[in-house]
CSV table of C-alpha atoms in Angstrom, one decimal:
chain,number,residue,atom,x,y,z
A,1,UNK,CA,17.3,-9.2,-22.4
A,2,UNK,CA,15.0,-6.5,-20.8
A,3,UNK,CA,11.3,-8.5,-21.3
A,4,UNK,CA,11.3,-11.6,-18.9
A,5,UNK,CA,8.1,-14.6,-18.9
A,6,UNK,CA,8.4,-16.7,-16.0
A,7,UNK,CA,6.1,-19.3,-17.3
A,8,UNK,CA,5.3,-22.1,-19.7
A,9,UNK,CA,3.6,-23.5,-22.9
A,10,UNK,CA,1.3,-25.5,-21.8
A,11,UNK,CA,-0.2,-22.2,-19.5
A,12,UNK,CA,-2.6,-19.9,-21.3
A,13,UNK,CA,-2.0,-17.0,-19.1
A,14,UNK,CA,1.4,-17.5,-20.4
A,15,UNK,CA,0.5,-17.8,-24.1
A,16,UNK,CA,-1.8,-14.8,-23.5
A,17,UNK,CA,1.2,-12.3,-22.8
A,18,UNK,CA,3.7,-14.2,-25.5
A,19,UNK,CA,0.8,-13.6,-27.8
A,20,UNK,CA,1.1,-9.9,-27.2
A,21,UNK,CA,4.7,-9.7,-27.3
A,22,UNK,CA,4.7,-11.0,-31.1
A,23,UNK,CA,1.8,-9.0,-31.7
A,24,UNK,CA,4.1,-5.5,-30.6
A,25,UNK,CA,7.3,-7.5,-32.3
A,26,UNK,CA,9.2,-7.2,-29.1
A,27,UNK,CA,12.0,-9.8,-28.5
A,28,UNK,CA,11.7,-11.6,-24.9
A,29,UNK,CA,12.9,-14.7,-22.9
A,30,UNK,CA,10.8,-17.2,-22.1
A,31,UNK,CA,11.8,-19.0,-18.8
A,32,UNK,CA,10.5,-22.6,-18.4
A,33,UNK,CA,8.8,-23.0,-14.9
A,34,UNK,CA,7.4,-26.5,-15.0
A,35,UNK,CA,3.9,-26.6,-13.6
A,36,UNK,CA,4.0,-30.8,-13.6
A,37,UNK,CA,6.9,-30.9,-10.7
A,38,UNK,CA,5.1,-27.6,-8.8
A,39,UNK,CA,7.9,-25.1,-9.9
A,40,UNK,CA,4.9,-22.3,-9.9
A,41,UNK,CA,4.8,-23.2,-5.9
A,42,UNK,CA,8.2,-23.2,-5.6
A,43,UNK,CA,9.8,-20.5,-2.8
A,44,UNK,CA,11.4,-19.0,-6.2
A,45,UNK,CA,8.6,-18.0,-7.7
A,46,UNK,CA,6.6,-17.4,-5.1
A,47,UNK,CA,8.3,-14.2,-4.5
A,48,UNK,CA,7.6,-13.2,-8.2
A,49,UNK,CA,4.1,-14.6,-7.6
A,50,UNK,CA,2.7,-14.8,-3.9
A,51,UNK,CA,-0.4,-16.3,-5.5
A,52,UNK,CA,1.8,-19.2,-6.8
A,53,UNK,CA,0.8,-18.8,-10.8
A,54,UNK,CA,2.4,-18.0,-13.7
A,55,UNK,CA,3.1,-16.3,-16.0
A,56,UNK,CA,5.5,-13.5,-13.9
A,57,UNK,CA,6.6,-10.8,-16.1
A,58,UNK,CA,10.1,-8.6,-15.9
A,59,UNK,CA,10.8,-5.7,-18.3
A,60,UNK,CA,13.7,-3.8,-17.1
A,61,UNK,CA,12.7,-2.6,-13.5
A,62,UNK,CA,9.2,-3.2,-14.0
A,63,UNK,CA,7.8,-6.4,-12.3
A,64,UNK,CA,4.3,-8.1,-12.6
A,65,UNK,CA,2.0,-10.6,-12.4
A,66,UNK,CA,-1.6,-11.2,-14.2
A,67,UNK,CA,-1.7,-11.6,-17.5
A,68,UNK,CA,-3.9,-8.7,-18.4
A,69,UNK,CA,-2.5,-6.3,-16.7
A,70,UNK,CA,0.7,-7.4,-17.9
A,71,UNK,CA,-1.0,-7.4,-20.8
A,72,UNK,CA,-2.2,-3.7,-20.9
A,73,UNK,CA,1.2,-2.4,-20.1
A,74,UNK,CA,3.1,-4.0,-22.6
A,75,UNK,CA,0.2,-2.4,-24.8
A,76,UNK,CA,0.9,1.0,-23.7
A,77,UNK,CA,4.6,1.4,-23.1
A,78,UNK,CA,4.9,0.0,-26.9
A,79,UNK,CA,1.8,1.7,-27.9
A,80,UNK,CA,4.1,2.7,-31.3
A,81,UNK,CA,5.7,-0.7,-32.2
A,82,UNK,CA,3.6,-3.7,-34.2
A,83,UNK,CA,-0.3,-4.3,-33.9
A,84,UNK,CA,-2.6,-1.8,-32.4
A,85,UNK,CA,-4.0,-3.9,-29.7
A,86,UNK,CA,-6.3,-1.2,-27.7
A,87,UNK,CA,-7.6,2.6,-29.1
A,88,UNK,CA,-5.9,5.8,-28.4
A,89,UNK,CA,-9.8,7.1,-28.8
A,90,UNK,CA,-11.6,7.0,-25.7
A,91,UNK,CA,-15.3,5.9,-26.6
A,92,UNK,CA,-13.4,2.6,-28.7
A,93,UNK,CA,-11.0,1.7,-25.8
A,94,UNK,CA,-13.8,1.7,-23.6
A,95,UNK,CA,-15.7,-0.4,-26.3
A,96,UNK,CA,-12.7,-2.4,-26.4
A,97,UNK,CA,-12.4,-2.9,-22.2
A,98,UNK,CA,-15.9,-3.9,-21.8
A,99,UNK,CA,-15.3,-7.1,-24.1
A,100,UNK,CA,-12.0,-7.9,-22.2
A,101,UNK,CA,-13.8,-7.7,-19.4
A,102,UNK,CA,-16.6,-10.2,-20.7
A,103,UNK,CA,-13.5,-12.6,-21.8
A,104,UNK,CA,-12.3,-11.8,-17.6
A,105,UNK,CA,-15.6,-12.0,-16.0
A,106,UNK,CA,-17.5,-14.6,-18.6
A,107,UNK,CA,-15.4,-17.3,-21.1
A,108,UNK,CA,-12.9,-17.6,-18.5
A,109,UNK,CA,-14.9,-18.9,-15.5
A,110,UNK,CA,-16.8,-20.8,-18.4
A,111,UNK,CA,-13.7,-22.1,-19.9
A,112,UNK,CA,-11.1,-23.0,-16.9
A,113,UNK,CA,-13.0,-26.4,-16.0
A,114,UNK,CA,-13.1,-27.1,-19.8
A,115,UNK,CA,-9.5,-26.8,-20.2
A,116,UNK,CA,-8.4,-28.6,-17.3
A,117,UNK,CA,-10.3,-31.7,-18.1
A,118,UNK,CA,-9.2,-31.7,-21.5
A,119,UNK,CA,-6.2,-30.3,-21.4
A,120,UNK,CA,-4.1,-29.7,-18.3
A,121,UNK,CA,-4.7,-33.5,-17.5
A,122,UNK,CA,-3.1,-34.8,-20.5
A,123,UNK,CA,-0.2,-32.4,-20.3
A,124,UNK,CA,0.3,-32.7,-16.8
A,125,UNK,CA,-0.1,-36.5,-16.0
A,126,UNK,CA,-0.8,-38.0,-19.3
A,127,UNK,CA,-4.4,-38.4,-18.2
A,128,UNK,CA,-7.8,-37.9,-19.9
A,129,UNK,CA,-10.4,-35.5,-18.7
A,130,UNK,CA,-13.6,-36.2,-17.6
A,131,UNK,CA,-16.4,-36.6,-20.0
A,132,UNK,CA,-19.5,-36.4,-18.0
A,133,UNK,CA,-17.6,-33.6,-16.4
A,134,UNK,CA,-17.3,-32.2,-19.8
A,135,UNK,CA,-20.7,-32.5,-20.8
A,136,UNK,CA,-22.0,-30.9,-18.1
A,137,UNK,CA,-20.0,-27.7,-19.0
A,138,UNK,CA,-21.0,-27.5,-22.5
A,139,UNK,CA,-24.9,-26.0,-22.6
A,140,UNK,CA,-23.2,-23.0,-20.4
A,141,UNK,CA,-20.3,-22.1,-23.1
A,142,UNK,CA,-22.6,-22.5,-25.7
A,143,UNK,CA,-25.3,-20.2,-24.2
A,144,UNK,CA,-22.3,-17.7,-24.0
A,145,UNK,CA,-21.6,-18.6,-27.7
A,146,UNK,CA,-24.9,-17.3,-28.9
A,147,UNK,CA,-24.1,-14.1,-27.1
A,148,UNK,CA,-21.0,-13.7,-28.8
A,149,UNK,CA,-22.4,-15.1,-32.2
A,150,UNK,CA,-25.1,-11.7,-31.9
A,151,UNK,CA,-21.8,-9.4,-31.3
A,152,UNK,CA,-19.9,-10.4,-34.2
A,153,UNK,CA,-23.0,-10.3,-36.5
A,154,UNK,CA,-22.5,-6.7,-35.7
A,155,UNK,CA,-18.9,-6.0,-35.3
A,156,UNK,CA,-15.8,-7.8,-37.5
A,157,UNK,CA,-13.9,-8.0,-34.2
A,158,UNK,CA,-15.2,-8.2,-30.3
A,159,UNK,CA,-14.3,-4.8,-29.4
A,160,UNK,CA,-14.7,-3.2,-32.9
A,161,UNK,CA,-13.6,-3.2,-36.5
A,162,UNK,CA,-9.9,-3.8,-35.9
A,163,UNK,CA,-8.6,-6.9,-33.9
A,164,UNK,CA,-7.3,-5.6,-30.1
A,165,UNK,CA,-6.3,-7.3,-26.6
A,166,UNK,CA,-10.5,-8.7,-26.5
A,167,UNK,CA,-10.3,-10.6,-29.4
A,168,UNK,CA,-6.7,-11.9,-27.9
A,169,UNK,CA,-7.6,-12.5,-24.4
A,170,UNK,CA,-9.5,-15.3,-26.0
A,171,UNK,CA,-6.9,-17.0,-28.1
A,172,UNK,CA,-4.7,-19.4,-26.0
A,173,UNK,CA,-8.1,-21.2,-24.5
A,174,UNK,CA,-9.5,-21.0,-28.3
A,175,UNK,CA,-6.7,-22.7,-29.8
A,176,UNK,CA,-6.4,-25.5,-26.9
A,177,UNK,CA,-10.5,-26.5,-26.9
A,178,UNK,CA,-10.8,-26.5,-30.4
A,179,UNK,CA,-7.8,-29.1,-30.8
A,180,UNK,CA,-8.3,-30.6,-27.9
A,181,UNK,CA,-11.5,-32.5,-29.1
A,182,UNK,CA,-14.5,-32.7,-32.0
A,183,UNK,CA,-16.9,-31.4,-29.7
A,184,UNK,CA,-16.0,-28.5,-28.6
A,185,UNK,CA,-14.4,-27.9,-32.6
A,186,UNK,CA,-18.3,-27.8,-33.7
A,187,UNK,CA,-19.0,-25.5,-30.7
A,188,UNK,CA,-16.8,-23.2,-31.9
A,189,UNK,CA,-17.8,-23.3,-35.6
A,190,UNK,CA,-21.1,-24.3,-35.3
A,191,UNK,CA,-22.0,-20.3,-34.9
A,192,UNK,CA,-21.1,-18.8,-38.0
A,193,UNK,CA,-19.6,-15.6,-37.0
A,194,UNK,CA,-17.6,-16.9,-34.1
A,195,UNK,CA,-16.7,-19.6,-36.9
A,196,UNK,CA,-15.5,-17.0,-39.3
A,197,UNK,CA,-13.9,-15.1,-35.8
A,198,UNK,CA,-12.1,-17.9,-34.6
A,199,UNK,CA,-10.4,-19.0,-38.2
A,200,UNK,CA,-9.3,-15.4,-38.7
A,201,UNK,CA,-7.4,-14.8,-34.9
A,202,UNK,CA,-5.8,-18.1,-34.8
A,203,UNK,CA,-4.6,-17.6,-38.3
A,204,UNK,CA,-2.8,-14.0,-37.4
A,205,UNK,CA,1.2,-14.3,-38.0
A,206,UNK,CA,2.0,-13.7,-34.5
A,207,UNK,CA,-0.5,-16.8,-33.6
A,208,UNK,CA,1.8,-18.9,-35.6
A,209,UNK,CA,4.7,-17.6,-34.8
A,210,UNK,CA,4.0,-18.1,-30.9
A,211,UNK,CA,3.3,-21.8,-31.2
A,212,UNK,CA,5.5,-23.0,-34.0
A,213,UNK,CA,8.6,-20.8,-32.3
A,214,UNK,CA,8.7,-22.9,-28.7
A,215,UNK,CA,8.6,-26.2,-28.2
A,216,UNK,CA,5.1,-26.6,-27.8
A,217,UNK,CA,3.6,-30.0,-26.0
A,218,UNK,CA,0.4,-31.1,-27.5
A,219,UNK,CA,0.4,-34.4,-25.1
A,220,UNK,CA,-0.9,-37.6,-26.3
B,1,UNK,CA,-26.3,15.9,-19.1
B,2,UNK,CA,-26.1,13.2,-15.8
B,3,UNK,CA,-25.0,9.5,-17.0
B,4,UNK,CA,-27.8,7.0,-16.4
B,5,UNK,CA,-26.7,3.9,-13.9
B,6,UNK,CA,-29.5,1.2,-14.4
B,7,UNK,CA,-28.8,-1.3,-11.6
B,8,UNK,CA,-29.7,-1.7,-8.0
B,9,UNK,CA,-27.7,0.0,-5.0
B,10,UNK,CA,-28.0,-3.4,-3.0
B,11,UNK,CA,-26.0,-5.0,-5.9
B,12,UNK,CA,-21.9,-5.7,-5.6
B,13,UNK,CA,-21.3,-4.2,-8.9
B,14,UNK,CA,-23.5,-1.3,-9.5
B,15,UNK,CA,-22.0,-0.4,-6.0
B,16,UNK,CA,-18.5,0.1,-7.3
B,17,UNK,CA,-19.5,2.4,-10.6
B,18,UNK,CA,-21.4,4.5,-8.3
B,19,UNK,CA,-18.3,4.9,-5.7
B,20,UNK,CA,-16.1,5.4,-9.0
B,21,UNK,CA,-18.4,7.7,-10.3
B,22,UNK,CA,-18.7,9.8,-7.0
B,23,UNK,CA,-14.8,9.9,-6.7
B,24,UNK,CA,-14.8,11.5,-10.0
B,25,UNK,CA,-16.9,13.9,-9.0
B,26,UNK,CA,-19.9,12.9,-12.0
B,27,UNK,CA,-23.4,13.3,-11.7
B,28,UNK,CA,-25.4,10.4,-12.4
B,29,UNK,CA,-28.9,9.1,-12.1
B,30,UNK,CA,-29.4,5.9,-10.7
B,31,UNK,CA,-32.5,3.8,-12.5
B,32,UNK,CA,-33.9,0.7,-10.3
B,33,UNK,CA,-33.7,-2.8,-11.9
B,34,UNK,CA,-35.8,-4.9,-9.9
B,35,UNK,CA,-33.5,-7.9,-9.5
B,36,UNK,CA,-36.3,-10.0,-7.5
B,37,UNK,CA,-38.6,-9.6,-10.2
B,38,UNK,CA,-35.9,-10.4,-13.0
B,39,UNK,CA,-35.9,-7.6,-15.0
B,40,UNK,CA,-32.5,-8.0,-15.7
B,41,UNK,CA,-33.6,-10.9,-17.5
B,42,UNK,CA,-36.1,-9.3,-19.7
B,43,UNK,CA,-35.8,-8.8,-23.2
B,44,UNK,CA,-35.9,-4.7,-23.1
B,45,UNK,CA,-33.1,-5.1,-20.6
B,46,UNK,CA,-31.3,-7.6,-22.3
B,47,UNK,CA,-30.8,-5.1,-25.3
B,48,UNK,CA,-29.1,-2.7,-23.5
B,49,UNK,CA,-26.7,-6.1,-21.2
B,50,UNK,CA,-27.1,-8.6,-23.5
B,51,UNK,CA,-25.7,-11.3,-20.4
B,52,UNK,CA,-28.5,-10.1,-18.4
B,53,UNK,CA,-26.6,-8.2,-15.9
B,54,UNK,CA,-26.6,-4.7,-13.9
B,55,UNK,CA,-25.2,-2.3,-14.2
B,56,UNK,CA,-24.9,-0.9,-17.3
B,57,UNK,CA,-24.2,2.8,-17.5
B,58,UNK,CA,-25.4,5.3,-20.5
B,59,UNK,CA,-23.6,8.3,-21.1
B,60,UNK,CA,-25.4,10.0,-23.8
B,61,UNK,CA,-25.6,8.0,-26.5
B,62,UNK,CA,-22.6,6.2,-25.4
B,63,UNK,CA,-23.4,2.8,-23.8
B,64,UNK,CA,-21.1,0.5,-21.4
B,65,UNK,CA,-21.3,-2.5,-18.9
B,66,UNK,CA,-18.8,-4.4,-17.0
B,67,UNK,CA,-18.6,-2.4,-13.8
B,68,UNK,CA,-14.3,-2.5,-14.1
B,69,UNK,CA,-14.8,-1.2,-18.2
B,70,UNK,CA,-16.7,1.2,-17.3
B,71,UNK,CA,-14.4,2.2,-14.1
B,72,UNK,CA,-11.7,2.5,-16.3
B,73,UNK,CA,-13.3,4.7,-18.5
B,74,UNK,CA,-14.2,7.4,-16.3
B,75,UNK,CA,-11.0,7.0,-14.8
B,76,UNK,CA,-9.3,8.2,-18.4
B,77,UNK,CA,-12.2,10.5,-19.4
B,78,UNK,CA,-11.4,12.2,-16.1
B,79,UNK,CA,-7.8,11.6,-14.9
B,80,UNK,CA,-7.4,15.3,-14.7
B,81,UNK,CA,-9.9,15.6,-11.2
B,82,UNK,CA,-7.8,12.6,-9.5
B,83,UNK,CA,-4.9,11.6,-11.6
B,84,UNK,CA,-3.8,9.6,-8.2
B,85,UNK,CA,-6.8,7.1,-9.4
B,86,UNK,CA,-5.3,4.9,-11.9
B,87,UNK,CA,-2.2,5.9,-11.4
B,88,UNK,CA,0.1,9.0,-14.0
B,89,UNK,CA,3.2,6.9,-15.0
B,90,UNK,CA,3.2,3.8,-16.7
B,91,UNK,CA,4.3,1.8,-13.8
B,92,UNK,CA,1.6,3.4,-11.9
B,93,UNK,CA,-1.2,2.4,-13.9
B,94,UNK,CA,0.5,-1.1,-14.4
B,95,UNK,CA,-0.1,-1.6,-10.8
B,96,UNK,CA,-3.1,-0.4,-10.6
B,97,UNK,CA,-4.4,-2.8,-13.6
B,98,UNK,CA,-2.7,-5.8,-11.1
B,99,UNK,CA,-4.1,-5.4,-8.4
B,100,UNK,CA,-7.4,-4.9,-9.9
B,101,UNK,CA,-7.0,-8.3,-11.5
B,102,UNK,CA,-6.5,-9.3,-8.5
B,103,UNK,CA,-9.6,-8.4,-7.2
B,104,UNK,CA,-11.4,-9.2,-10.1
B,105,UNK,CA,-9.6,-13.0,-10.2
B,106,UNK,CA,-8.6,-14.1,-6.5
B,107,UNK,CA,-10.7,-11.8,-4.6
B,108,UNK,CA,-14.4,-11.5,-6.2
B,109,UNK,CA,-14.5,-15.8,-7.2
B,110,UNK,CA,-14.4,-16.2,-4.1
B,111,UNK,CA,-16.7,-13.7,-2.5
B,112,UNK,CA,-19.0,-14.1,-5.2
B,113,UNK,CA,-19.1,-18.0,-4.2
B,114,UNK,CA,-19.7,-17.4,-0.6
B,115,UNK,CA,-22.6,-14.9,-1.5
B,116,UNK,CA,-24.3,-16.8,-3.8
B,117,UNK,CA,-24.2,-20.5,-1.7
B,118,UNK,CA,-24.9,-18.4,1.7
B,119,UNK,CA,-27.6,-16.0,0.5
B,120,UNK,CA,-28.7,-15.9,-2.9
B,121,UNK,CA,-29.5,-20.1,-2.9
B,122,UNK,CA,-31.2,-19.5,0.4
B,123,UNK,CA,-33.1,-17.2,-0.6
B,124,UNK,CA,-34.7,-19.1,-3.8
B,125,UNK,CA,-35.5,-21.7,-1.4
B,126,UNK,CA,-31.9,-24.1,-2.4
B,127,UNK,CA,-30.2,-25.7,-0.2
B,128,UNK,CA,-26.2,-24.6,-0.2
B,129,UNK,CA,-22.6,-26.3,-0.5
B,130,UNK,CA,-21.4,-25.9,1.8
B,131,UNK,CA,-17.8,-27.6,1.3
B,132,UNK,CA,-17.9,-25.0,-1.4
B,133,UNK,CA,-18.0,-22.4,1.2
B,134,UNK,CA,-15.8,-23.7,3.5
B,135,UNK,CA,-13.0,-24.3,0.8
B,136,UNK,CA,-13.7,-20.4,-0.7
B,137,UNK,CA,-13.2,-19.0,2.8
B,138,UNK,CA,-10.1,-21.2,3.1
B,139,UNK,CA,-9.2,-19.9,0.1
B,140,UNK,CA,-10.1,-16.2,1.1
B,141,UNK,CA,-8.1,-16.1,4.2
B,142,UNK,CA,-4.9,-17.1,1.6
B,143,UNK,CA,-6.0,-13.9,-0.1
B,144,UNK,CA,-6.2,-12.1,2.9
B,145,UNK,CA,-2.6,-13.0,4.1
B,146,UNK,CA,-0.8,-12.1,0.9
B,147,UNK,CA,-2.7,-8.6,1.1
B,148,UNK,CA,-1.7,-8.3,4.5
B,149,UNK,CA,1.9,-9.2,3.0
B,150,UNK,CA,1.4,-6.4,0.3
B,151,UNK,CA,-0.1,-3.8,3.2
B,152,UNK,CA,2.8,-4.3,5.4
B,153,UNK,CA,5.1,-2.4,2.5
B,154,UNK,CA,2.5,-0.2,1.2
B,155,UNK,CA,-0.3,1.9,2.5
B,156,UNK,CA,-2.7,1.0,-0.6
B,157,UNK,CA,-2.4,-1.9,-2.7
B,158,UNK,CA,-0.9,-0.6,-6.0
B,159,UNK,CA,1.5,1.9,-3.9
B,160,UNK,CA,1.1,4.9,-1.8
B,161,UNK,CA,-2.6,6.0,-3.1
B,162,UNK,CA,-6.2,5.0,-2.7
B,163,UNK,CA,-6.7,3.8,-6.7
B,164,UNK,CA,-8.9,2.1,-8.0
B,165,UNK,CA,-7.6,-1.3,-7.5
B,166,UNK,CA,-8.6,-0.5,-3.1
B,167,UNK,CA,-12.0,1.0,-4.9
B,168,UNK,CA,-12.6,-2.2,-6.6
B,169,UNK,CA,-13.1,-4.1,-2.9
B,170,UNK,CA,-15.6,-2.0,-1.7
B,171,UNK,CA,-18.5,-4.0,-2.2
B,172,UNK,CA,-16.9,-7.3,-1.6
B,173,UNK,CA,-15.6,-6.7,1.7
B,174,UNK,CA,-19.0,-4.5,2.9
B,175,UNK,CA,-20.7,-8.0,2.0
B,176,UNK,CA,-18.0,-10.5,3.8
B,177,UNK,CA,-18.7,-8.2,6.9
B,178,UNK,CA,-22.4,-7.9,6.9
B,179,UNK,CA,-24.6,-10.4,5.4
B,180,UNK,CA,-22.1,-13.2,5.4
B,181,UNK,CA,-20.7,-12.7,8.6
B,182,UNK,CA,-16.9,-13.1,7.7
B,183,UNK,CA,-15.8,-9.8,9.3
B,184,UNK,CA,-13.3,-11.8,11.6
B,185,UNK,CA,-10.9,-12.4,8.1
B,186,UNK,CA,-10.4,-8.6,8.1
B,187,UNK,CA,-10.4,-7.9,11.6
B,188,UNK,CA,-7.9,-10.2,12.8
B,189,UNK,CA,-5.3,-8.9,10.4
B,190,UNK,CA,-3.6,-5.9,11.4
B,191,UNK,CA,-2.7,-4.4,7.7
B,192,UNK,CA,-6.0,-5.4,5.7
B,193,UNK,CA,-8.0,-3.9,8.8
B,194,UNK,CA,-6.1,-0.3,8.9
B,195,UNK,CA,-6.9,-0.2,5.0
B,196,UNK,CA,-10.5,-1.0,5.1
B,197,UNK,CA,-11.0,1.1,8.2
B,198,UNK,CA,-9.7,4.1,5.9
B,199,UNK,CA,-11.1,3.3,2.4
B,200,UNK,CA,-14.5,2.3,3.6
B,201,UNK,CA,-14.4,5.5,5.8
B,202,UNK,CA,-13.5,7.7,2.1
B,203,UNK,CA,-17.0,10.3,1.8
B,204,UNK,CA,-17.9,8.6,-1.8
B,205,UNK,CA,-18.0,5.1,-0.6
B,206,UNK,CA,-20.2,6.8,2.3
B,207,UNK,CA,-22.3,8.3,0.3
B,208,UNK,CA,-22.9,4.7,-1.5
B,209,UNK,CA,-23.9,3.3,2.2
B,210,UNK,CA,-26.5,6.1,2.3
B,211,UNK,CA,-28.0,5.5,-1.0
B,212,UNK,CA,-28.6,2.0,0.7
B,213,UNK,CA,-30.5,3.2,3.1
């Protein structure tokens, strides 16, 4: 098969590009590296990844690493097949790249602590995160919330009308917090825009398809 | 009609619009946000950044922030004055798009960490981490030696041209070197030295060092 993802389930880098291959309906291999024995270090894969992370992405010749950029390629080589995930119009896919940026630059540095307390620990060891930890963390995400809650008041979608790679960035950290635990589920849906926003994404087909499709680890 | 750059030259981020912007060949006007004072914080300015941060560009009527979104978009709007920029084939701008994750994910967490535990806390009168420093600058010179890596096979980072993924360091590295006194994590590594002696040397990022001034 011509589209290779090194990577895994439980990684939402990895989700994030699996996401946008059922999006575009493109057919793929998914090839396990398992994070909990420190395959992603491994000498393997560290020449597809020097910076020792999945996912790592083949498609024919092509090889590459980072999720959005793999991502963005994926978005314009199969520009023609499945979901329109970025505009061919200029002024809309610039629209578009400022809120994948924000996702980038803003919920991801706000996020990654969140998800590895509640989250990676219980996938990778069977152990539970940190709730002061957690606690701590919440006032920041939530302040970033309101900003969010004010951009979808005006616009159905983060970089527009139509759903594209901003609003998709966002999905695999989405769907882990909100059913990781109550709290951050009332974050989410205590705005009621981003509510509205986050029941609509993680309700697109490809959303279900991606998680229901592998076997997908929810830990104990 | 010149596109409007509200930010400050001494900023990270304002700094790479303007070199992106210069490479392109666009006129713009550059409009002062008086970061000491927090006006980036101030509800005019927060209408046009609603995360309270520079720079945002205006373009007409046309509005953008996030110094990388708004890179790219000159980059499209003008691929015809340097196509080399962000690349002409698909695998091209692939790479390009990497590498500026890259920067934008390995690189710039930890330089902004350094900068903001060595100078910016010190200036507000906090006191630093700094363990946080030391591990970001253990961290950096891992960076560093898969760049040098990377360097050894190509004479840019995405390939065989200055794009914007090289562009993208700019600021970064002019801060390691100066105010945070890191310069010895580029200079004692052959590659990554012979790159940022020839992309810092390029007139536009020049011409951002005078604007300093």
């Amino acid at each position: 098969m011509a589209i290779k993802v090194y990577g895994s389930m439980i990684s939402t880098a990895t989700l994030r590009v699996l996401l946008c291959l059922a999006e575009k309906d493109l057919d793929y291999e998914l090839i396990f590296i398992d994070l909990a024995t420190g395959e992603h270090k491994s000498p393997h894969m560290l020449s597809n990844n020097p910076f020792g992370q999945i996912p790592a992405f083949e498609d024919g010749d092509i090889k590459l690493i980072e999720s959005r950029a793999i991502m963005q390629y994926i978005v314009r080589k199969y520009a023609d097949k499945g979901t329109e995930l970025m505009s061919s119009d200029p002024k809309k896919m610039a629209e578009q790249s400022v809120w994948m940026e924000v996702e980038s630059q803003k919920f991801e540095p706000a996020t990654t602590k969140l998800i590895w307390e509640l989250c990676m620990k219980r996938f990778l060891f069977g152990k539970k995160g940190d709730d002061a930890v957690v606690a701590e963390l919440l006032p920041a995400l939530g302040r970033l919330l309101d900003v969010y809650e004010a951009r979808l008041s005006e616009s159905k979608y983060l970089g527009g009308d139509g759903f594209s790679l901003a609003d998709l960035y966002h999905v695999p950290v989405i769907k882990f917090l909100t059913e990781a635990e109550t709290k951050m589920k009332k974050l989410f849906h205590a705005r009621p825009h981003v509510s509205a926003w986050v029941t609509d994404v993680l309700s697109r087909p490809a959303c279900l398809k991606v998680f229901c499709k592998h076997a997908y680890c929810k830990g104990g | 009609m010149v596109v409007k750059v509200y930010g400050s030259i001494r900023a990270a981020c304002p700094q790479r619009v303007l070199a992106c912007l210069l490479e392109f060949g666009v006129d713009f006007e550059l409009i002062n946000v008086d970061l000491d004072s927090n006006e980036h914080k101030q509800p005019e300015f927060l209408q046009k950044q609603p995360f309270g941060q520079v720079p945002v560009i205006e373009d007409g009527d046309f509005r953008l922030f996030e110094s990388r979104a708004i890179m790219r978009y000159y980059a499209r709007k003008y691929a015809d004055r340097n196509p080399k920029l962000y690349g002409t084939t698909l695998d091209e701008k692939a790479l390009v798009d990497q590498w500026l994750e890259v920067e934008a994910h390995h690189f710039n967490d930890m330089v902004y960490t350094i900068v903001l535990q060595k100078l910016v806390i010190p200036k507000m009168g906090g006191k630093p981490d700094l363990a946080l420093v030391q591990n970001c600058e253990k961290k950096l010179e891992k960076v560093f030696d898969i760049y040098e890596q990377q360097l050894s096979k190509n004479r840019y980072l995405a390939g065989d041209c200055f794009t914007l993924a090289d562009l993208s360091h700019l600021p970064g590295i002019r801060y390691l070197i100066n105010e945070a006194e890191l310069g010895h994590m580029v200079k004692e590594k052959k590659n990554v030295n012979s790159w940022w002696c020839d992309i810092s040397n390029r007139v536009a990022w020049k011409k951002v060092m005078q604007l300093m001034e």
